[in-house]
Tab-separated table of C-alpha atoms and ligand atoms in Angstrom:
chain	number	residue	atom	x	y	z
A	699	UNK	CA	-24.942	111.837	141.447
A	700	UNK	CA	-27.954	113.851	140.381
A	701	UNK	CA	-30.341	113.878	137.331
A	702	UNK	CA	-31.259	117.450	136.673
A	703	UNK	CA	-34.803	117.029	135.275
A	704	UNK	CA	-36.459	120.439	134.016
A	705	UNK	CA	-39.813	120.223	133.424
A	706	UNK	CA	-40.810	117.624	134.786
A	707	UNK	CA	-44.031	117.766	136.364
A	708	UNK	CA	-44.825	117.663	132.725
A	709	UNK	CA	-46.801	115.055	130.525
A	710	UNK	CA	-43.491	113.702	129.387
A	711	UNK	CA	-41.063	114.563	132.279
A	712	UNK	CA	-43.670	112.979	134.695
A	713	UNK	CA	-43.265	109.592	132.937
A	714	UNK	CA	-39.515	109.667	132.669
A	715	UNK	CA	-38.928	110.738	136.283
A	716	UNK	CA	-40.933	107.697	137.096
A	717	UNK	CA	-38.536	105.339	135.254
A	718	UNK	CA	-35.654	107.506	136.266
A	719	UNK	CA	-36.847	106.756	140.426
A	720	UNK	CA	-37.428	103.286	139.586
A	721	UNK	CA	-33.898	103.080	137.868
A	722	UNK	CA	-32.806	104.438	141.350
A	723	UNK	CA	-31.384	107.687	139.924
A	724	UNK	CA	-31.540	110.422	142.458
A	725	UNK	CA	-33.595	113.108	140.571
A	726	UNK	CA	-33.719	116.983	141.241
A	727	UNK	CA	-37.159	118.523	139.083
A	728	UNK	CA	-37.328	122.631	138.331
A	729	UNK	CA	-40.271	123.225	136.850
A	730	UNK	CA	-42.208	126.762	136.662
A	731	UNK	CA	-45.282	124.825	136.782
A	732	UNK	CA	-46.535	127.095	133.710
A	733	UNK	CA	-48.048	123.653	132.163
A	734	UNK	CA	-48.652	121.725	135.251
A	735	UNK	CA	-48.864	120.817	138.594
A	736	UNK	CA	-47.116	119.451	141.701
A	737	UNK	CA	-49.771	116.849	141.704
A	738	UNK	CA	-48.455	114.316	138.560
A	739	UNK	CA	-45.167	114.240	140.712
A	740	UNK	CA	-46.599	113.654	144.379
A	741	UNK	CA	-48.818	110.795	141.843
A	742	UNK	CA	-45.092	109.367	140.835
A	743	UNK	CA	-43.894	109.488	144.309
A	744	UNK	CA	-47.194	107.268	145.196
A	745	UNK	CA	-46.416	105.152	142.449
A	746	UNK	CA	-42.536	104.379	143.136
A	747	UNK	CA	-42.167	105.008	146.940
A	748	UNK	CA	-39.189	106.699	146.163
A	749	UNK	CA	-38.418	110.503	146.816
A	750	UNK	CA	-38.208	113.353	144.188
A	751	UNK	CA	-36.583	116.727	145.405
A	752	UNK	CA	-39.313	119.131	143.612
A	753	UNK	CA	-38.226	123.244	143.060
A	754	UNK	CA	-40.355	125.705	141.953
A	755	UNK	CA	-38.702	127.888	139.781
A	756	UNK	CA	-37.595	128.819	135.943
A	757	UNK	CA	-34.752	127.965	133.777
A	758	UNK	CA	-34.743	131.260	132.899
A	759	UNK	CA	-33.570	132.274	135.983
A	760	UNK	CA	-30.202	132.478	136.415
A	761	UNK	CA	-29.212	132.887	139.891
A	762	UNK	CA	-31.974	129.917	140.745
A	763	UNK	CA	-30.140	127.509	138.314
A	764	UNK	CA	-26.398	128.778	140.605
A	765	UNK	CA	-27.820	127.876	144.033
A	766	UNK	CA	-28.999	124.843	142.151
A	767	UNK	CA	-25.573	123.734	140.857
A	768	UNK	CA	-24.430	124.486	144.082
A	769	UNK	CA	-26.356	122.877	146.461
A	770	UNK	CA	-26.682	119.751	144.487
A	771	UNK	CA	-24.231	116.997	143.076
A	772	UNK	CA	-25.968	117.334	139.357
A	773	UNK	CA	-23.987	115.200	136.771
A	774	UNK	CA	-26.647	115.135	133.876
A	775	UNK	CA	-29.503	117.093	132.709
A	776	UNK	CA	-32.637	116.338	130.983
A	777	UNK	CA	-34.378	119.362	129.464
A	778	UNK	CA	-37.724	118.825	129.113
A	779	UNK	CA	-39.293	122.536	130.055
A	780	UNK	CA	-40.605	124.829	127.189
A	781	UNK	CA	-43.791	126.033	125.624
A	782	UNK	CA	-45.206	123.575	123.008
A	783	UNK	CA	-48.198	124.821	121.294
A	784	UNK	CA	-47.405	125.608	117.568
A	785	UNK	CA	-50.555	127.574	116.904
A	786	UNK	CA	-49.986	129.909	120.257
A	787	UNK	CA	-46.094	130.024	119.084
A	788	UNK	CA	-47.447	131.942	116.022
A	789	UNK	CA	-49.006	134.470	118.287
A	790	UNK	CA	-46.656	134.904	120.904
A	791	UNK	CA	-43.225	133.793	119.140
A	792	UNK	CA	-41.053	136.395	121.569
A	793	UNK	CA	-42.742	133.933	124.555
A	794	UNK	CA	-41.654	130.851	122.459
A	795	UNK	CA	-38.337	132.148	121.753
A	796	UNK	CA	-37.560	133.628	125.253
A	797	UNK	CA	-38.760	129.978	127.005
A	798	UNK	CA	-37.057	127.772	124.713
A	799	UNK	CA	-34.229	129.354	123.015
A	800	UNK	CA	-32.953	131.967	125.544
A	801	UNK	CA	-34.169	129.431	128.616
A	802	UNK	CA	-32.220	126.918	127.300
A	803	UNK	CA	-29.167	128.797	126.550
A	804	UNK	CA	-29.283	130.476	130.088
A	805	UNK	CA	-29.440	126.551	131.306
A	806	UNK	CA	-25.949	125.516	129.339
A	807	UNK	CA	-24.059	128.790	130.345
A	808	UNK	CA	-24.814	127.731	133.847
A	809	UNK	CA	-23.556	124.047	133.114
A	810	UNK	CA	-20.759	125.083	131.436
A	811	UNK	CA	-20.003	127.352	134.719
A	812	UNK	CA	-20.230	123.884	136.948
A	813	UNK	CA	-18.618	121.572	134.525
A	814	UNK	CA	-21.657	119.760	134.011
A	815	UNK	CA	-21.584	118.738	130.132
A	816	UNK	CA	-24.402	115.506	129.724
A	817	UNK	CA	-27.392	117.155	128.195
A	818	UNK	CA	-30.185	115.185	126.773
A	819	UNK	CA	-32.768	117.576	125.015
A	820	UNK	CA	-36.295	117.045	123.898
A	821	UNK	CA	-36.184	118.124	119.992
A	822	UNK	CA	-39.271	116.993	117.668
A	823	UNK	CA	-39.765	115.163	114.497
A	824	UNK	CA	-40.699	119.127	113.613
A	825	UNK	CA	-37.643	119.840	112.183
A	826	UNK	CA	-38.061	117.395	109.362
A	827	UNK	CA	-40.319	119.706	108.100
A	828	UNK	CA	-42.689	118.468	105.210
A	829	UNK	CA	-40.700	115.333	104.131
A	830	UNK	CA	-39.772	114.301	100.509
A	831	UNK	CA	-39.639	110.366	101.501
A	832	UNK	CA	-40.793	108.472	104.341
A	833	UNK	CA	-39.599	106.774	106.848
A	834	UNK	CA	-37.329	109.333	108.397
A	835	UNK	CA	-33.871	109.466	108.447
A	836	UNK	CA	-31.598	111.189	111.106
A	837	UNK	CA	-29.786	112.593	107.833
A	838	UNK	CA	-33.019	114.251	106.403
A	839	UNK	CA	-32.581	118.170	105.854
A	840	UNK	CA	-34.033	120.176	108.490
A	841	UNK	CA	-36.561	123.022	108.400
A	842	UNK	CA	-39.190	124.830	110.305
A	843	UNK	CA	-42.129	126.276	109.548
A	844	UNK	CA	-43.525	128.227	112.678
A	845	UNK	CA	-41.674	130.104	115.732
A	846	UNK	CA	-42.170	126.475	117.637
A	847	UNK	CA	-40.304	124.382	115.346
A	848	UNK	CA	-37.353	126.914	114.723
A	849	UNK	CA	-36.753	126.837	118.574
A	850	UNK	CA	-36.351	123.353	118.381
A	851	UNK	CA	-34.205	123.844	115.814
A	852	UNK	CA	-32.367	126.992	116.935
A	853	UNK	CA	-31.532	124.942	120.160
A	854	UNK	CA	-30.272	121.843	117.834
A	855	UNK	CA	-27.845	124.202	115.985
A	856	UNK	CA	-26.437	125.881	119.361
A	857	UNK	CA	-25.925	122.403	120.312
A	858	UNK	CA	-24.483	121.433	117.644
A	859	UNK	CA	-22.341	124.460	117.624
A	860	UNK	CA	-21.087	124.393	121.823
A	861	UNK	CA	-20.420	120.490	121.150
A	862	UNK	CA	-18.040	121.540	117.973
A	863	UNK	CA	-16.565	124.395	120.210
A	864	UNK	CA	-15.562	122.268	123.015
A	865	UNK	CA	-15.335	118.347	123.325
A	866	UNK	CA	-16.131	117.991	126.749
A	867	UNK	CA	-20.144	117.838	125.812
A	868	UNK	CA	-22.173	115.662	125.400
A	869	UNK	CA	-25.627	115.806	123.698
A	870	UNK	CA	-28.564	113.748	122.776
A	871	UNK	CA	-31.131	115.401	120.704
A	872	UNK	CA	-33.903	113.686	121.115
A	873	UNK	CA	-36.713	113.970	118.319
A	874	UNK	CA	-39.293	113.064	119.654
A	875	UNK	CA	-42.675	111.692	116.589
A	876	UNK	CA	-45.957	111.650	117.939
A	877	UNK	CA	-46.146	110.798	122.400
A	878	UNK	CA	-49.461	109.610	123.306
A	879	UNK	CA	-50.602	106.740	125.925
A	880	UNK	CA	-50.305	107.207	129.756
A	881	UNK	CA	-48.596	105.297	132.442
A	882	UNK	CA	-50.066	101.586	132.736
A	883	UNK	CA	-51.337	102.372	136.530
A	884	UNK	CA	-53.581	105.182	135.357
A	885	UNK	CA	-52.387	107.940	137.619
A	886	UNK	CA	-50.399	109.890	135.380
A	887	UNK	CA	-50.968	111.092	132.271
A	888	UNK	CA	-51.979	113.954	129.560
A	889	UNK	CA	-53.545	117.019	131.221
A	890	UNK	CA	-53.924	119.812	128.614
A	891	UNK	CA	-55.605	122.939	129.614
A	892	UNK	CA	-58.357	124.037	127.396
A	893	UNK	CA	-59.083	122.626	123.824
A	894	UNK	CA	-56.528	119.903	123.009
A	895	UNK	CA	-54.425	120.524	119.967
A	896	UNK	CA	-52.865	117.323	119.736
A	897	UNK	CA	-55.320	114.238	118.422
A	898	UNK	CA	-55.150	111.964	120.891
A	899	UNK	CA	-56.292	114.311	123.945
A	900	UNK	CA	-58.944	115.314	121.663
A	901	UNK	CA	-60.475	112.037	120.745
A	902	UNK	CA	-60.459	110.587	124.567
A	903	UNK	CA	-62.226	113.769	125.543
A	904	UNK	CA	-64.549	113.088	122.797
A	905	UNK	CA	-65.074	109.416	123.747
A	906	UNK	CA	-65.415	110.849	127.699
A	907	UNK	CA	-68.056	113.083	126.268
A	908	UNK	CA	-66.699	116.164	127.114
A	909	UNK	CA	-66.531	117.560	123.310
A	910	UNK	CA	-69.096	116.413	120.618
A	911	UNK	CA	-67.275	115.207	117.941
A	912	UNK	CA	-63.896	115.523	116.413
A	913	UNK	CA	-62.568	117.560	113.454
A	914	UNK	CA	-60.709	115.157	111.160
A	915	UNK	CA	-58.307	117.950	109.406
A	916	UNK	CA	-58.492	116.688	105.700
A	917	UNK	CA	-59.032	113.536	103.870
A	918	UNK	CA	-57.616	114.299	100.749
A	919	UNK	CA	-54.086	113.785	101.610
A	920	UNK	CA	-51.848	111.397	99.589
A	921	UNK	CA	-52.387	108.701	102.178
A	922	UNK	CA	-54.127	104.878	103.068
A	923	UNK	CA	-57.674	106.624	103.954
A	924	UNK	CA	-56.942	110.344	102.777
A	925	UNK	CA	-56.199	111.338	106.837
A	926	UNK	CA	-52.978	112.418	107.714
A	927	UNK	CA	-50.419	109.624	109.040
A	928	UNK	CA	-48.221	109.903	111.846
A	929	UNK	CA	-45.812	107.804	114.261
A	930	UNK	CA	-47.478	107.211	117.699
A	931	UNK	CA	-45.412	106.736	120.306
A	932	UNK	CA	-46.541	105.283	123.669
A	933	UNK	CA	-44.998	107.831	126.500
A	934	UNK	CA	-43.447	105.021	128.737
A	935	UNK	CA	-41.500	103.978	125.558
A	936	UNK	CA	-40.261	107.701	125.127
A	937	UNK	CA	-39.492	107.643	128.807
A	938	UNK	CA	-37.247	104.856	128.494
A	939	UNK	CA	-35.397	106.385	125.730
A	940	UNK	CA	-34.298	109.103	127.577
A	941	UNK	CA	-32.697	106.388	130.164
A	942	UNK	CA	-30.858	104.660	127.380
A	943	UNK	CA	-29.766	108.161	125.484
A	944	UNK	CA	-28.311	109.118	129.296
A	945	UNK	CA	-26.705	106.045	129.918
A	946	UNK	CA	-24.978	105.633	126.497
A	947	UNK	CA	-23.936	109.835	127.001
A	948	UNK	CA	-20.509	108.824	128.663
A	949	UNK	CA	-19.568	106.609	125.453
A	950	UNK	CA	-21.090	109.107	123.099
A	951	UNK	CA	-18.722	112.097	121.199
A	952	UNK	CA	-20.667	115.245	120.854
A	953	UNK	CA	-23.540	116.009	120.097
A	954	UNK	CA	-26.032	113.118	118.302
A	955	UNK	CA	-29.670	113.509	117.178
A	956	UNK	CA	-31.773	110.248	117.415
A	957	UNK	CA	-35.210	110.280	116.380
A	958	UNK	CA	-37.504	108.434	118.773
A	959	UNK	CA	-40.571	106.813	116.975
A	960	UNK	CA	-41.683	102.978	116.226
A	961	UNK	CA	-41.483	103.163	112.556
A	962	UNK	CA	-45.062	102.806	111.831
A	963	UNK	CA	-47.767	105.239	110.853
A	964	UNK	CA	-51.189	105.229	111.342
A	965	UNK	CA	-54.181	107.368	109.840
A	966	UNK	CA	-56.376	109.536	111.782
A	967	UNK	CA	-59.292	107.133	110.926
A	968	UNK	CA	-57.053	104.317	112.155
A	969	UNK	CA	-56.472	106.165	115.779
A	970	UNK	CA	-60.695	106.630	115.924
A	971	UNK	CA	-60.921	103.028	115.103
A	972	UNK	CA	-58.251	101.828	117.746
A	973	UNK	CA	-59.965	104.074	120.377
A	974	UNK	CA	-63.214	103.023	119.905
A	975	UNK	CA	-62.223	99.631	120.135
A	976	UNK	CA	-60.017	100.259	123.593
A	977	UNK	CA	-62.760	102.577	125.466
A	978	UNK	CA	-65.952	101.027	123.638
A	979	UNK	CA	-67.199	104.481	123.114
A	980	UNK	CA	-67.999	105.748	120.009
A	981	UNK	CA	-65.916	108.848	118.937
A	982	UNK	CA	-68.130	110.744	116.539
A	983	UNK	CA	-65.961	112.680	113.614
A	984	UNK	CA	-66.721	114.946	111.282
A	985	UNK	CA	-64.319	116.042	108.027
A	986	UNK	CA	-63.370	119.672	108.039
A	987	UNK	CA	-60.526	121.709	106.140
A	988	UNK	CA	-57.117	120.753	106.490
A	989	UNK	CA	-55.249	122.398	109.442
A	990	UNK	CA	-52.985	125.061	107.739
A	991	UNK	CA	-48.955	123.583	108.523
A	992	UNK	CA	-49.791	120.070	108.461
A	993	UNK	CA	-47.876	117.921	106.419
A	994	UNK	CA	-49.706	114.081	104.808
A	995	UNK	CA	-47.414	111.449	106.307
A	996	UNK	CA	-44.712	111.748	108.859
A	997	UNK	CA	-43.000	108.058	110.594
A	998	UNK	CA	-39.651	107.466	111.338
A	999	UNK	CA	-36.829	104.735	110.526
A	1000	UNK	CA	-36.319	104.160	114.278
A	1001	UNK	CA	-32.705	101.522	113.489
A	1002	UNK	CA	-30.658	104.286	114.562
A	1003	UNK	CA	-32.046	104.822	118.073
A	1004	UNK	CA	-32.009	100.709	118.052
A	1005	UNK	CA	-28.332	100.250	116.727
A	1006	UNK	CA	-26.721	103.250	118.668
A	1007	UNK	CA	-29.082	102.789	122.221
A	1008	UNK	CA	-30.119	99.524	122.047
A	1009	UNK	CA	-33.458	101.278	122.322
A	1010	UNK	CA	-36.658	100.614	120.529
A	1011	UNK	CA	-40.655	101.114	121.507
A	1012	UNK	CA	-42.306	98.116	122.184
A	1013	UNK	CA	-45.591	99.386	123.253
A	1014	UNK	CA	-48.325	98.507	120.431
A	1015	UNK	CA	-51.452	100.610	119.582
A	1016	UNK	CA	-53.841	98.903	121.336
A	1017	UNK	CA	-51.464	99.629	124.829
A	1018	UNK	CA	-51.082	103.214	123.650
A	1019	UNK	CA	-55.124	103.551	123.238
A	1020	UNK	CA	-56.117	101.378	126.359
A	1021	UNK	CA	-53.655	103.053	128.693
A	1022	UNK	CA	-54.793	106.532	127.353
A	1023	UNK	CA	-58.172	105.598	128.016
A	1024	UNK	CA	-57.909	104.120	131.700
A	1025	UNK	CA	-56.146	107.990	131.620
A	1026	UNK	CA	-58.447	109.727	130.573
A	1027	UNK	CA	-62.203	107.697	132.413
A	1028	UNK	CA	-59.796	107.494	135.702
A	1029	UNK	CA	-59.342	111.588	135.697
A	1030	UNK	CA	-62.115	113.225	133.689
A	1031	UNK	CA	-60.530	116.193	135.105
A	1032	UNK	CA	-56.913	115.745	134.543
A	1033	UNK	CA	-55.427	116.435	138.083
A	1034	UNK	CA	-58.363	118.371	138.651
A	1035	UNK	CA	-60.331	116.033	140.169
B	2567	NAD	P1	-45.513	119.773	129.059
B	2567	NAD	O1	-46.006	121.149	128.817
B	2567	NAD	O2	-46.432	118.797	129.689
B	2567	NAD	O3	-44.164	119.834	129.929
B	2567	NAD	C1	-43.281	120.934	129.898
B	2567	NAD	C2	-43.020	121.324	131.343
B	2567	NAD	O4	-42.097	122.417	131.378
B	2567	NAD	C3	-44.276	121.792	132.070
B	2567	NAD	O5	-44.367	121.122	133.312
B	2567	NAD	C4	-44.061	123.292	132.259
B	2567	NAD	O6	-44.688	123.756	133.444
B	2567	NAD	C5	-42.548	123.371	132.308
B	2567	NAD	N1	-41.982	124.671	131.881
B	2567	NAD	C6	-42.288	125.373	130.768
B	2567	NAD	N2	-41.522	126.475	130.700
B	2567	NAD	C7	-40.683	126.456	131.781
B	2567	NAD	C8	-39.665	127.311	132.254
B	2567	NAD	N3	-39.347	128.413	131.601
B	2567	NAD	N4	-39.015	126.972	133.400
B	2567	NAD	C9	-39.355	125.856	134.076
B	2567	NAD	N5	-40.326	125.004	133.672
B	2567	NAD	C10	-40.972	125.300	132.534
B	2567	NAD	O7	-44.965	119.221	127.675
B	2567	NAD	P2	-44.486	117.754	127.263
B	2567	NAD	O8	-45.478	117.227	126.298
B	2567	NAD	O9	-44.147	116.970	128.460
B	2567	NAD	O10	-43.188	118.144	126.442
B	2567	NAD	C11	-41.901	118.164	127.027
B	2567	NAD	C12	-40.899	118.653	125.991
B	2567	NAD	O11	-40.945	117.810	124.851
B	2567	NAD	C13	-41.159	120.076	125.495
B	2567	NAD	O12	-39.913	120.714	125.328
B	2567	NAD	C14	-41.815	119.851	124.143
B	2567	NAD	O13	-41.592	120.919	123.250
B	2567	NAD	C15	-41.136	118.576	123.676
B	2567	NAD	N6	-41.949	117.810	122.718
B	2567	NAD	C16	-43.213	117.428	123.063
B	2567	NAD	C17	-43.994	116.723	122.154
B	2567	NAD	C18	-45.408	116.318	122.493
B	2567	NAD	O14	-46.176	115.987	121.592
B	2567	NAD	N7	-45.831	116.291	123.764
B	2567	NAD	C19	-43.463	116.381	120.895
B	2567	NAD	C20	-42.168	116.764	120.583
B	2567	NAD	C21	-41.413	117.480	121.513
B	2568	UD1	C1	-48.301	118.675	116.070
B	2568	UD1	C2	-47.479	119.896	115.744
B	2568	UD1	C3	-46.001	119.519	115.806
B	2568	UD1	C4	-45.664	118.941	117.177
B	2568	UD1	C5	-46.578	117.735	117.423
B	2568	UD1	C6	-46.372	117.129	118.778
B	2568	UD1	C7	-48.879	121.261	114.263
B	2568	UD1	C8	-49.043	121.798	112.873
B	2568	UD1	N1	-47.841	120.408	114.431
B	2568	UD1	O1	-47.979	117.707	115.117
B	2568	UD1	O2	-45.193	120.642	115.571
B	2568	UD1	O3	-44.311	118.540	117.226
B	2568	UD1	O4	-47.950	118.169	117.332
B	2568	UD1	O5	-46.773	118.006	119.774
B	2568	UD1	O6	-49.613	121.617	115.172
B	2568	UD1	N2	-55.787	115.982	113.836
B	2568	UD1	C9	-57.128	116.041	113.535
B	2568	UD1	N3	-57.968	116.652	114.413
B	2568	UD1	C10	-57.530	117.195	115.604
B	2568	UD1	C11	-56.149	117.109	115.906
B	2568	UD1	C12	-55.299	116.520	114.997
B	2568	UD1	O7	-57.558	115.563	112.479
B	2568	UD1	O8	-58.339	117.737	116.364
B	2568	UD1	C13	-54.863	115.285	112.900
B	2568	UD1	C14	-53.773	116.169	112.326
B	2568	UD1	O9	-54.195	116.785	111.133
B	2568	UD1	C15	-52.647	115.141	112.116
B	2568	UD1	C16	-52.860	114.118	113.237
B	2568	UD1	O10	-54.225	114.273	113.643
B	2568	UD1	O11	-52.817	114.481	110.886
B	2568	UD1	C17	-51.961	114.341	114.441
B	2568	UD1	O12	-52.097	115.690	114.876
B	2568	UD1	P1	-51.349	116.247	116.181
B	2568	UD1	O13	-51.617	115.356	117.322
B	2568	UD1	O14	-51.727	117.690	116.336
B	2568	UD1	O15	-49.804	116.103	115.860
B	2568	UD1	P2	-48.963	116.629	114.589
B	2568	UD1	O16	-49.803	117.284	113.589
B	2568	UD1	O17	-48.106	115.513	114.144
């Protein structure tokens, strides 16, 4: 039986295949390559000695997806590909909408077609929205608040909606908080192209010296240090959860949303701190504005994900900031070179 995994020659599909091969799942990747390369996969291949069947190709093409179906014994899928940039999402929200929303339903239909009904998706802690309490509950009213986060959310309701419609599916949502770290080896990792949105690309390209300094986004929120707080998650912690949320799918009824996050939060100071200390670099900051959409404090209650998986992340910050670093001085260039 075969693990359809789609996107992933991605940052987080690279990881999970890795612990998929090593779990000695047979594993089929379609990826358009739109946000990476073949390279992260022929790294996993070095790294497991195990084989990966690799397509080229979109999810948004349906005739592809057929042959696909066809020509393999797929049982599960893991649906990693989409676009993931919230500010671009605001400027090109058809792209957004026609990757993630319309890609994804194009993906089920063809599912559906082949009786294939285990789908494990990769949701966000976005569609809490802005939070009245923390930590996080699976329970918490949803909302989004750019054309990003309502795919994510568009895509939970249709779940929701074709698991309610027909009892043969299966569905994990997962919601993923804040992914950071790299695999322990070094080889794989976070390759953004361009400026890094996210914080922790940006600060281990600052500590590389490849940017000057970073822009701390506020520190007048209502938090320990006046930076914003968030749940950072190492990415071979993540990974596993996608193992356990596949291998509990055959017990599960429906579709489930499990938030994936360690239940602690730390402050942007904090992460500068921790990475200093990991790299011994200094990361020079600077305060600016706030970053328009960003919300103070944002961690989840991760007992859910423990009770119902048996899953929990037990990667610390100092793993998440070394293994980033080795990263990040290993491949200066990402792939690259
Ligand atoms: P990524 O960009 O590294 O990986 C996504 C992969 O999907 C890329 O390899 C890209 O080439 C591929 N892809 C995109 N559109 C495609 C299409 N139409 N057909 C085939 N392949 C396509 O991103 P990631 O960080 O690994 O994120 C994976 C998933 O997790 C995404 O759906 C993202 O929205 C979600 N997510 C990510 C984060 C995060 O911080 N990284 C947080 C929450 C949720
Ligand atoms: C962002 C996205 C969110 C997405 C998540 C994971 C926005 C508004 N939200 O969330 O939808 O699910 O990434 O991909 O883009 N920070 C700085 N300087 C920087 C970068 C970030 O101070 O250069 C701060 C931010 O203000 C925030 C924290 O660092 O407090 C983390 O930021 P980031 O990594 O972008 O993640 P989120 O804001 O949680």
């Amino acid at each position: 039986m075969t693990v359809l995994v789609t996107g992933g020659a991605g940052y987080i599909g690279s990881h999970t295949v890795l612990e998929l091969l090593q779990a000695e799942q047979n594993v089929l990747v379609l990826d358009n390559f739109s946000n990476s390369s073949s390279e992260s996969l022929k790294r996993v291949k070095e790294l497991t000695n195990k084989t990966v069947t690799l397509i080229e190709g979109d999810i948004r093409d349906k005739a592809l997806l057929e042959t696909l179906f066809t020509q393999h014994s797929i049982d599960s899928v893991i649906h990693f590909a989409g676009l993931k940039a919230v500010g671009e999402s605001t400027e090109i929200p058809l792209d957004y909408y026609e990757n993630n929303v319309w890609g994804t339903i194009n993906l089920l239909q063809v599912m559906k077609q082949f009786n294939v009904f285990k789908f494990v998706f990769s949701s966000s802690a976005t569609v809490y929205g802005d939070p009245q309490t923390v930590p996080i509950k699976e329970n918490f009213p949803l909302s989004a608040t750019n054309p990003y986060g309502r795919s994510k959310l568009m895509v939970e309701d249709i779940c929701r909606d074709l698991a309610a419609s027909d009892s043969n599916w299966k569905i994990a949502l997962l919601r993923y908080f804040n992914p950071v770290g790299a695999h322990e080896s070094g080889r794989i990792g976070e390759d953004p192209n361009g400026i890094p949105n996210n914080l922790l690309p940006f600060i281990a390209q600052v500590a590389i010296g490849k940017r000057e300094a970073l822009a701390v986004f506020g520190d007048d929120y209502d938090t320990v240090d006046g930076t914003g707080v968030r749940d950072y998650i190492h990415v071979v912690d993540l990974a596993n959860g996608h193992l356990k949320a596949l291998a509990h799918l055959a017990k599960q009824n429906g579709c489930v949303a499990y938030s994936l996050g360690t239940g602690k939060g730390y402050s942007v100071l904090e992460m500068v701190k921790a990475f200093e200390k990991a790299s011994d670099r200094p990361v020079p900051y600077k305060i600016v504005a706030r970053r328009p959409g960003d919300i103070a404090c944002c961690y989840a209650d991760a007992s859910f994900a423990k009770e119902v998986l048996s899953w929990t992340a037990t990667r610390n910050l100092e793993q998440m900031m070394k293994d980033s670093w080795r990263w990040q001085s290993n491949n200066p260039e990402g792939y690259k070179k």
